Structure formats: C-alpha cells, structure tokens
Amino acid sequence: MSSLNTNFSKNISIVRPEYFFILGLSGIAYGNYYYVFLFIIYFITVIGNTTVILIVAINQSLHSAKYFAMFNMALANIGETNALIPNMMKTFFSDSQYISYNSCLANMFFVYFFIAVQSVTLVVMAYDRFIAICLPLRYHALVNNNVMSVVLSVAWAFSASMVGLLVSLITQISFCESNVIQSYFCDHAPVLRLACNLSSIITFIRNLNAVLFFVAPFFIIVLSYIGIFFAVSKITTWEARLKALKTCVSHLLLVMSFFLSVMCISIIWSNNSLTSNAGIIITSLAYGISPMLNPIIYVLNTVEIKVLIRKVFNNRSANRRNASR
C-alpha cells in the first residue's frame, strides 16, 4: 500500500493516485457469500428487465407513451446494475481490489448517470399519470409517442451533462493522504472523503445534483399525486375512483422502491457511527434491490403485460399438447 501511495502523478498542484483501492467488506467471515447473493440479485435484475424490454419492443400494442417510459426505466435499471455488480465481482473474486484513476471516474459516472435517469423517468411517469387522470380529454395531445421520445431524450442528455460535470470536478481534487475507498465501488461520497482540497464549487455541484435528481423529483411527484387525488375525489362513484387509482399502483410502487433506497443511502452518508461493513451492505442492497423489484412490479400490476405473458404460456401449452398427439 505504501509503495502505491508514493506512485502519484502530479499536474501542477493537483495530486492524483495512479490507482484507488476498493476496500469492500473487510474482516467478515464468509464475506464472499454476500457477493454471491448480490450476483443473484444481478441475474434476476438483468433477466427481469430484459424481459420487460423485449415485451415492450416486440408487441406493437405496447408502443405507446406509457410503455416508452417503462422501456426507458428498464434500460436504466440494467445500466445501473451492469455498472455496479459485474465490476464488483471482477474486483473481489480476482483478488485485485485496485482500480485505475480513470476507470474509477468512469465507474462513478455510469452508476450515477443511470440512477439519475431512473429518477427523471419517474417524474415523466408521474406526468403521464397526472395528464391521464386530471386531463383525460387532452391526453393524446399532451402525451404521445413523439412528445415522450423528446422528453426522454432530453432526460438522458440532461442526466449525462449534470453527472458528467459532477464527476469531471473530481479531476480538480488532490488526494494527499489515502487512496482507500470505503465502499464496494467508486462511490462519490467516499471518494470525496479522501480529498485534501475540497472546493466550494464541488460541494455546490454535488448538492445541486442531489436537488435536481432526488429532492426536486420527489416533490414534483408528490405534487402530481396531490393533483391526482384531488381529481379522483371529484369522481362520483367509488368503482370509478378505484379504477383510476389502480392505474397509478405500479408507478407508486416504483417511487417507493427508488426513494426508500435513496433515503437509506443518504442516512449512510450522513451517519459516521455506522461501521464501514454495515454501510457497504446497506448501500449495496439499496442500489441493487430497486432495479430487481421494478420488473416484478411491472408484471404484477400491468394488465397488458400479464395478458401477453398468459398468451405466451397458453400458446406454448397448446403447442406441446398438439405435439404430443
């Protein structure tokens, strides 16, 4: 470790380590079994979200604004999971916990980029539900495939630019004391703890990203549902009210899953009393569970997807019966 710390590349006043050391879980018996558990989460996440992507892409009946957003969310889920878990597997099962400076920044960018896309997509989904329930007669004018394509494209570009700015500012930081990251990937907060010249602009951009991708989306979604509940309260019959609210169940579950994870991670960042191992376990679960649950939520709460899956199984069963005759 000492030989690595002396191998620094210097650019005027900026001091950077050639490598970072990803600490991961330390001193825990059978810690490898936890990594295997995370890999199982990864496998379920990839299979589930890939299934959702294929269902939406193949079936023309699902080529609508609502399902474009669902397709986008599944893509972001796969992106986040692939940015996190395979690299972790490679790091800890190959006994090479060192990651180059540039690879660390790339890993940080892709993790936070896909998380930002998920957050913005949840806002887009809230907009879709708000218009569908509060302004149903104008739905096809305000929410159509062209509008959704433009909105989601802007969401990806905006997320990439803001997260890119956040990560690029890391290059203006000097690391003078340690290169050991107290996490299982190149997490932004643990990396900043290693800095010895943290500037106000970096703190401002970090807080701005937190507001843009976590605080603001949460309050926008809350406001949209206040409007939805107000509109539903004006419906005369309970059956019609429940029918309207049922269309929001999937989105509400996605919002709960995502923002509960964000809250858990925020608590870890602000609570120094937790041990490193406890923090790593909680954050890794928070990052991994939400993308795994999302496709399950889609399938269980989306009538069109359930109908298509039943058709596929019924067709296969019919083909098997015909083949056995």
Tab-separated table of C-alpha atoms in Angstrom:
chain	number	residue	atom	x	y	z
A	1	MET	CA	0.000	0.000	0.000
A	2	SER	CA	2.813	2.411	0.886
A	3	SER	CA	4.515	1.770	-2.480
A	4	LEU	CA	1.256	2.537	-4.226
A	5	ASN	CA	0.724	5.760	-2.291
A	6	THR	CA	4.151	7.018	-3.414
A	7	ASN	CA	3.308	6.379	-7.075
A	8	PHE	CA	1.439	9.612	-7.760
A	9	SER	CA	1.044	11.543	-10.972
A	10	LYS	CA	1.196	15.287	-10.399
A	11	ASN	CA	-0.295	18.051	-12.512
A	12	ILE	CA	0.961	21.356	-11.056
A	13	SER	CA	-0.941	21.482	-7.745
A	14	ILE	CA	-3.233	18.515	-8.410
A	15	VAL	CA	-2.062	15.284	-6.801
A	16	ARG	CA	-3.744	12.106	-8.049
A	17	PRO	CA	-3.189	8.458	-7.184
A	18	GLU	CA	-2.468	6.170	-10.100
A	19	TYR	CA	-4.841	3.658	-8.508
A	20	PHE	CA	-7.554	3.531	-5.881
A	21	PHE	CA	-8.013	0.588	-3.538
A	22	ILE	CA	-11.638	-0.596	-3.199
A	23	LEU	CA	-11.922	-1.807	0.374
A	24	GLY	CA	-15.249	-3.677	0.179
A	25	LEU	CA	-16.218	-5.914	3.075
A	26	SER	CA	-13.330	-6.487	5.445
A	27	GLY	CA	-12.942	-8.881	8.350
A	28	ILE	CA	-16.286	-10.624	7.783
A	29	ALA	CA	-16.287	-14.411	7.797
A	30	TYR	CA	-17.768	-15.892	4.619
A	31	GLY	CA	-18.000	-12.418	3.074
A	32	ASN	CA	-17.764	-13.997	-0.388
A	33	TYR	CA	-21.217	-15.478	0.118
A	34	TYR	CA	-22.639	-11.974	0.290
A	35	TYR	CA	-21.086	-11.172	-3.067
A	36	VAL	CA	-22.688	-14.325	-4.451
A	37	PHE	CA	-26.023	-13.077	-3.092
A	38	LEU	CA	-25.522	-9.760	-4.898
A	39	PHE	CA	-24.736	-11.665	-8.075
A	40	ILE	CA	-28.075	-13.498	-7.737
A	41	ILE	CA	-29.743	-10.088	-7.455
A	42	TYR	CA	-27.858	-9.052	-10.592
A	43	PHE	CA	-29.001	-12.136	-12.503
A	44	ILE	CA	-32.668	-11.613	-11.548
A	45	THR	CA	-32.419	-7.896	-12.409
A	46	VAL	CA	-30.974	-8.487	-15.868
A	47	ILE	CA	-33.419	-11.280	-16.741
A	48	GLY	CA	-36.444	-9.363	-15.427
A	49	ASN	CA	-35.663	-6.031	-17.066
A	50	THR	CA	-34.586	-7.661	-20.332
A	51	THR	CA	-37.938	-9.461	-20.403
A	52	VAL	CA	-39.772	-6.153	-19.954
A	53	ILE	CA	-37.701	-4.535	-22.727
A	54	LEU	CA	-38.403	-7.401	-25.130
A	55	ILE	CA	-42.125	-7.448	-24.323
A	56	VAL	CA	-42.449	-3.709	-24.986
A	57	ALA	CA	-40.234	-3.785	-28.092
A	58	ILE	CA	-41.848	-6.795	-29.780
A	59	ASN	CA	-45.531	-6.059	-29.158
A	60	GLN	CA	-46.935	-3.275	-31.319
A	61	SER	CA	-49.862	-2.848	-28.912
A	62	LEU	CA	-47.417	-1.575	-26.273
A	63	HIS	CA	-45.812	1.059	-28.492
A	64	SER	CA	-47.383	3.924	-26.580
A	65	ALA	CA	-46.065	6.790	-24.445
A	66	LYS	CA	-46.704	4.983	-21.151
A	67	TYR	CA	-44.703	1.927	-22.218
A	68	PHE	CA	-41.912	4.005	-23.746
A	69	ALA	CA	-41.302	5.328	-20.225
A	70	MET	CA	-41.424	1.781	-18.843
A	71	PHE	CA	-38.942	0.657	-21.535
A	72	ASN	CA	-36.674	3.578	-20.588
A	73	MET	CA	-36.822	2.672	-16.888
A	74	ALA	CA	-35.896	-0.949	-17.599
A	75	LEU	CA	-32.904	0.187	-19.691
A	76	ALA	CA	-31.697	2.419	-16.854
A	77	ASN	CA	-32.133	-0.438	-14.347
A	78	ILE	CA	-29.941	-2.721	-16.459
A	79	GLY	CA	-27.388	0.054	-16.943
A	80	GLU	CA	-27.067	0.728	-13.218
A	81	THR	CA	-26.810	-2.965	-12.334
A	82	ASN	CA	-24.171	-3.598	-15.015
A	83	ALA	CA	-22.173	-0.601	-13.836
A	84	LEU	CA	-22.133	-1.922	-10.265
A	85	ILE	CA	-22.166	-5.664	-9.801
A	86	PRO	CA	-20.020	-7.196	-12.604
A	87	ASN	CA	-17.155	-4.824	-11.732
A	88	MET	CA	-17.567	-5.769	-8.084
A	89	MET	CA	-17.430	-9.476	-8.970
A	90	LYS	CA	-14.277	-8.932	-11.018
A	91	THR	CA	-12.663	-6.895	-8.242
A	92	PHE	CA	-13.268	-9.209	-5.314
A	93	PHE	CA	-13.168	-12.647	-6.887
A	94	SER	CA	-9.957	-11.945	-8.778
A	95	ASP	CA	-8.338	-10.627	-5.568
A	96	SER	CA	-7.478	-7.406	-7.388
A	97	GLN	CA	-9.077	-4.581	-5.445
A	98	TYR	CA	-7.106	-1.898	-7.243
A	99	ILE	CA	-8.825	0.238	-9.877
A	100	SER	CA	-7.094	2.844	-12.027
A	101	TYR	CA	-7.911	6.521	-11.519
A	102	ASN	CA	-9.653	6.890	-14.899
A	103	SER	CA	-11.566	3.621	-14.532
A	104	CYS	CA	-12.776	4.774	-11.129
A	105	LEU	CA	-14.178	8.003	-12.585
A	106	ALA	CA	-15.830	6.087	-15.438
A	107	ASN	CA	-17.408	3.666	-12.962
A	108	MET	CA	-18.667	6.560	-10.840
A	109	PHE	CA	-20.149	8.323	-13.893
A	110	PHE	CA	-22.133	5.342	-15.191
A	111	VAL	CA	-23.536	4.390	-11.777
A	112	TYR	CA	-24.798	7.891	-11.029
A	113	PHE	CA	-25.866	8.545	-14.616
A	114	PHE	CA	-28.243	5.584	-14.706
A	115	ILE	CA	-29.568	6.419	-11.222
A	116	ALA	CA	-30.262	9.979	-12.411
A	117	VAL	CA	-32.081	8.648	-15.489
A	118	GLN	CA	-34.269	6.484	-13.245
A	119	SER	CA	-35.179	9.478	-11.101
A	120	VAL	CA	-36.118	11.679	-14.078
A	121	THR	CA	-38.062	8.805	-15.660
A	122	LEU	CA	-40.169	8.504	-12.510
A	123	VAL	CA	-41.080	12.191	-12.928
A	124	VAL	CA	-42.023	11.557	-16.573
A	125	MET	CA	-44.209	8.637	-15.462
A	126	ALA	CA	-45.869	10.880	-12.866
A	127	TYR	CA	-46.585	13.411	-15.619
A	128	ASP	CA	-48.163	10.643	-17.721
A	129	ARG	CA	-50.464	9.582	-14.858
A	130	PHE	CA	-51.323	13.201	-13.971
A	131	ILE	CA	-52.425	14.031	-17.514
A	132	ALA	CA	-54.275	10.711	-17.923
A	133	ILE	CA	-56.387	11.285	-14.802
A	134	CYS	CA	-56.630	15.067	-14.489
A	135	LEU	CA	-56.809	15.985	-18.201
A	136	PRO	CA	-58.027	12.813	-19.933
A	137	LEU	CA	-59.504	14.617	-22.960
A	138	ARG	CA	-56.126	16.208	-23.750
A	139	TYR	CA	-54.039	13.102	-23.007
A	140	HIS	CA	-53.240	12.141	-26.618
A	141	ALA	CA	-52.319	15.727	-27.430
A	142	LEU	CA	-50.054	16.234	-24.411
A	143	VAL	CA	-48.694	12.692	-24.033
A	144	ASN	CA	-47.943	10.870	-27.276
A	145	ASN	CA	-45.050	8.910	-28.710
A	146	ASN	CA	-43.325	11.969	-30.198
A	147	VAL	CA	-43.618	14.006	-27.011
A	148	MET	CA	-42.415	11.089	-24.879
A	149	SER	CA	-39.439	10.421	-27.177
A	150	VAL	CA	-38.325	14.061	-26.967
A	151	VAL	CA	-38.829	14.244	-23.188
A	152	LEU	CA	-36.904	11.027	-22.537
A	153	SER	CA	-34.088	12.055	-24.888
A	154	VAL	CA	-33.767	15.350	-23.007
A	155	ALA	CA	-33.785	13.401	-19.722
A	156	TRP	CA	-30.842	11.256	-20.844
A	157	ALA	CA	-28.890	14.252	-22.172
A	158	PHE	CA	-29.560	16.355	-19.064
A	159	SER	CA	-28.590	13.494	-16.730
A	160	ALA	CA	-25.387	12.843	-18.680
A	161	SER	CA	-24.365	16.518	-18.621
A	162	MET	CA	-25.021	17.074	-14.913
A	163	VAL	CA	-23.436	13.810	-13.749
A	164	GLY	CA	-20.556	14.360	-16.182
A	165	LEU	CA	-19.934	17.769	-14.603
A	166	LEU	CA	-20.084	16.240	-11.114
A	167	VAL	CA	-17.528	13.548	-11.979
A	168	SER	CA	-15.250	15.816	-14.019
A	169	LEU	CA	-14.745	18.055	-10.987
A	170	ILE	CA	-13.068	15.101	-9.255
A	171	THR	CA	-10.082	15.791	-11.536
A	172	GLN	CA	-9.612	19.101	-9.699
A	173	ILE	CA	-9.166	17.334	-6.355
A	174	SER	CA	-5.877	16.345	-4.767
A	175	PHE	CA	-5.612	13.072	-2.839
A	176	CYS	CA	-2.760	13.517	-0.411
A	177	GLU	CA	-3.311	11.039	2.392
A	178	SER	CA	-5.071	7.863	1.282
A	179	ASN	CA	-6.307	6.068	-1.821
A	180	VAL	CA	-8.544	3.567	0.030
A	181	ILE	CA	-12.225	3.921	-0.899
A	182	GLN	CA	-14.511	2.781	1.924
A	183	SER	CA	-17.086	1.254	-0.416
A	184	TYR	CA	-17.545	-1.597	-2.893
A	185	PHE	CA	-17.318	0.660	-5.977
A	186	CYS	CA	-16.059	4.166	-6.794
A	187	ASP	CA	-18.742	5.857	-4.741
A	188	HIS	CA	-18.763	9.643	-4.894
A	189	ALA	CA	-19.107	10.406	-1.172
A	190	PRO	CA	-16.313	8.027	-0.008
A	191	VAL	CA	-14.011	9.373	-2.746
A	192	LEU	CA	-14.621	12.964	-1.625
A	193	ARG	CA	-13.675	11.972	1.935
A	194	LEU	CA	-10.157	11.288	0.627
A	195	ALA	CA	-9.731	14.805	-0.768
A	196	CYS	CA	-7.439	17.342	0.848
A	197	ASN	CA	-8.548	20.398	-1.177
A	198	LEU	CA	-12.322	20.087	-1.458
A	199	SER	CA	-13.566	23.331	-3.045
A	200	SER	CA	-16.880	25.096	-2.602
A	201	ILE	CA	-17.770	24.614	-6.285
A	202	ILE	CA	-17.528	20.819	-5.914
A	203	THR	CA	-19.759	20.921	-2.844
A	204	PHE	CA	-22.217	23.172	-4.687
A	205	ILE	CA	-22.421	20.906	-7.762
A	206	ARG	CA	-22.808	17.823	-5.535
A	207	ASN	CA	-25.678	19.476	-3.662
A	208	LEU	CA	-27.183	20.753	-6.934
A	209	ASN	CA	-27.205	17.209	-8.357
A	210	ALA	CA	-28.845	15.946	-5.179
A	211	VAL	CA	-31.564	18.596	-5.503
A	212	LEU	CA	-32.087	18.072	-9.250
A	213	PHE	CA	-32.226	14.282	-9.182
A	214	PHE	CA	-33.597	13.430	-5.743
A	215	VAL	CA	-35.226	16.322	-3.864
A	216	ALA	CA	-36.966	18.064	-6.785
A	217	PRO	CA	-38.240	14.848	-8.434
A	218	PHE	CA	-39.675	13.661	-5.117
A	219	PHE	CA	-41.589	16.895	-4.535
A	220	ILE	CA	-42.773	17.072	-8.164
A	221	ILE	CA	-44.129	13.532	-7.868
A	222	VAL	CA	-45.811	14.357	-4.548
A	223	LEU	CA	-47.433	17.447	-6.085
A	224	SER	CA	-48.613	15.446	-9.093
A	225	TYR	CA	-50.320	12.931	-6.821
A	226	ILE	CA	-51.954	15.691	-4.793
A	227	GLY	CA	-53.484	16.828	-8.077
A	228	ILE	CA	-54.428	13.245	-8.968
A	229	PHE	CA	-56.130	12.606	-5.609
A	230	PHE	CA	-57.965	15.925	-5.898
A	231	ALA	CA	-59.219	14.962	-9.374
A	232	VAL	CA	-60.198	11.466	-8.216
A	233	SER	CA	-62.134	12.902	-5.270
A	234	LYS	CA	-64.438	14.606	-7.768
A	235	ILE	CA	-65.424	11.283	-9.361
A	236	THR	CA	-68.893	10.314	-8.179
A	237	THR	CA	-68.622	6.522	-7.818
A	238	TRP	CA	-66.148	4.506	-5.723
A	239	GLU	CA	-65.735	1.983	-8.551
A	240	ALA	CA	-64.575	4.697	-10.943
A	241	ARG	CA	-62.266	6.163	-8.292
A	242	LEU	CA	-60.606	2.795	-7.633
A	243	LYS	CA	-60.266	2.152	-11.360
A	244	ALA	CA	-58.446	5.468	-11.785
A	245	LEU	CA	-56.187	4.893	-8.786
A	246	LYS	CA	-55.314	1.341	-9.887
A	247	THR	CA	-53.569	2.791	-12.938
A	248	CYS	CA	-51.155	4.527	-10.530
A	249	VAL	CA	-50.241	1.496	-8.406
A	250	SER	CA	-47.201	0.430	-10.463
A	251	HIS	CA	-45.761	3.929	-10.512
A	252	LEU	CA	-46.318	4.465	-6.786
A	253	LEU	CA	-44.513	1.204	-6.003
A	254	LEU	CA	-41.603	2.222	-8.249
A	255	VAL	CA	-41.414	5.597	-6.489
A	256	MET	CA	-41.436	3.965	-3.052
A	257	SER	CA	-38.753	1.466	-4.054
A	258	PHE	CA	-36.460	4.108	-5.556
A	259	PHE	CA	-36.765	6.850	-2.950
A	260	LEU	CA	-36.591	4.485	0.025
A	261	SER	CA	-33.266	3.310	-1.413
A	262	VAL	CA	-32.112	6.916	-1.793
A	263	MET	CA	-33.079	7.674	1.804
A	264	CYS	CA	-31.140	4.645	3.072
A	265	ILE	CA	-28.050	5.733	1.153
A	266	SER	CA	-28.386	9.330	2.408
A	267	ILE	CA	-28.546	8.092	6.003
A	268	ILE	CA	-25.371	6.074	5.469
A	269	TRP	CA	-23.549	9.106	4.020
A	270	SER	CA	-24.508	11.278	6.991
A	271	ASN	CA	-24.095	8.705	9.776
A	272	ASN	CA	-20.446	8.173	10.644
A	273	SER	CA	-21.357	5.937	13.590
A	274	LEU	CA	-22.111	3.000	11.291
A	275	THR	CA	-19.208	0.669	10.640
A	276	SER	CA	-17.798	0.519	7.128
A	277	ASN	CA	-19.074	-3.022	6.623
A	278	ALA	CA	-22.604	-2.114	7.720
A	279	GLY	CA	-22.604	0.895	5.403
A	280	ILE	CA	-21.386	-1.154	2.457
A	281	ILE	CA	-24.001	-3.866	2.997
A	282	ILE	CA	-26.857	-1.362	3.298
A	283	THR	CA	-25.802	0.750	0.294
A	284	SER	CA	-25.192	-2.280	-1.917
A	285	LEU	CA	-28.646	-3.626	-1.090
A	286	ALA	CA	-30.202	-0.199	-1.641
A	287	TYR	CA	-28.573	0.090	-5.060
A	288	GLY	CA	-29.397	-3.497	-6.035
A	289	ILE	CA	-32.901	-4.202	-4.728
A	290	SER	CA	-34.815	-1.430	-6.529
A	291	PRO	CA	-33.770	-2.401	-10.103
A	292	MET	CA	-34.568	-6.040	-9.265
A	293	LEU	CA	-38.065	-5.235	-7.965
A	294	ASN	CA	-39.074	-2.942	-10.833
A	295	PRO	CA	-39.779	-5.619	-13.491
A	296	ILE	CA	-41.684	-7.683	-10.898
A	297	ILE	CA	-43.826	-4.616	-10.194
A	298	TYR	CA	-44.436	-4.109	-13.919
A	299	VAL	CA	-45.574	-7.704	-14.440
A	300	LEU	CA	-47.782	-7.946	-11.355
A	301	ASN	CA	-49.515	-4.588	-11.781
A	302	THR	CA	-49.724	-4.039	-15.547
A	303	VAL	CA	-52.743	-5.736	-17.078
A	304	GLU	CA	-51.448	-5.626	-20.657
A	305	ILE	CA	-48.164	-7.347	-19.740
A	306	LYS	CA	-49.938	-10.016	-17.682
A	307	VAL	CA	-52.282	-10.724	-20.626
A	308	LEU	CA	-49.351	-11.056	-23.038
A	309	ILE	CA	-47.459	-13.396	-20.706
A	310	ARG	CA	-50.572	-15.574	-20.293
A	311	LYS	CA	-50.942	-15.734	-24.075
A	312	VAL	CA	-47.336	-16.874	-24.462
A	313	PHE	CA	-47.727	-19.630	-21.855
A	314	ASN	CA	-51.102	-20.696	-23.283
A	315	ASN	CA	-49.650	-20.899	-26.789
A	316	ARG	CA	-46.720	-22.975	-25.564
A	317	SER	CA	-49.035	-25.305	-23.668
A	318	ALA	CA	-51.237	-25.696	-26.753
A	319	ASN	CA	-48.209	-26.427	-28.935
A	320	ARG	CA	-46.976	-29.076	-26.501
A	321	ARG	CA	-50.384	-30.753	-26.421
A	322	ASN	CA	-50.559	-30.751	-30.207
A	323	ALA	CA	-47.047	-32.174	-30.469
A	324	SER	CA	-47.848	-34.981	-28.029
A	325	ARG	CA	-50.876	-36.145	-30.065
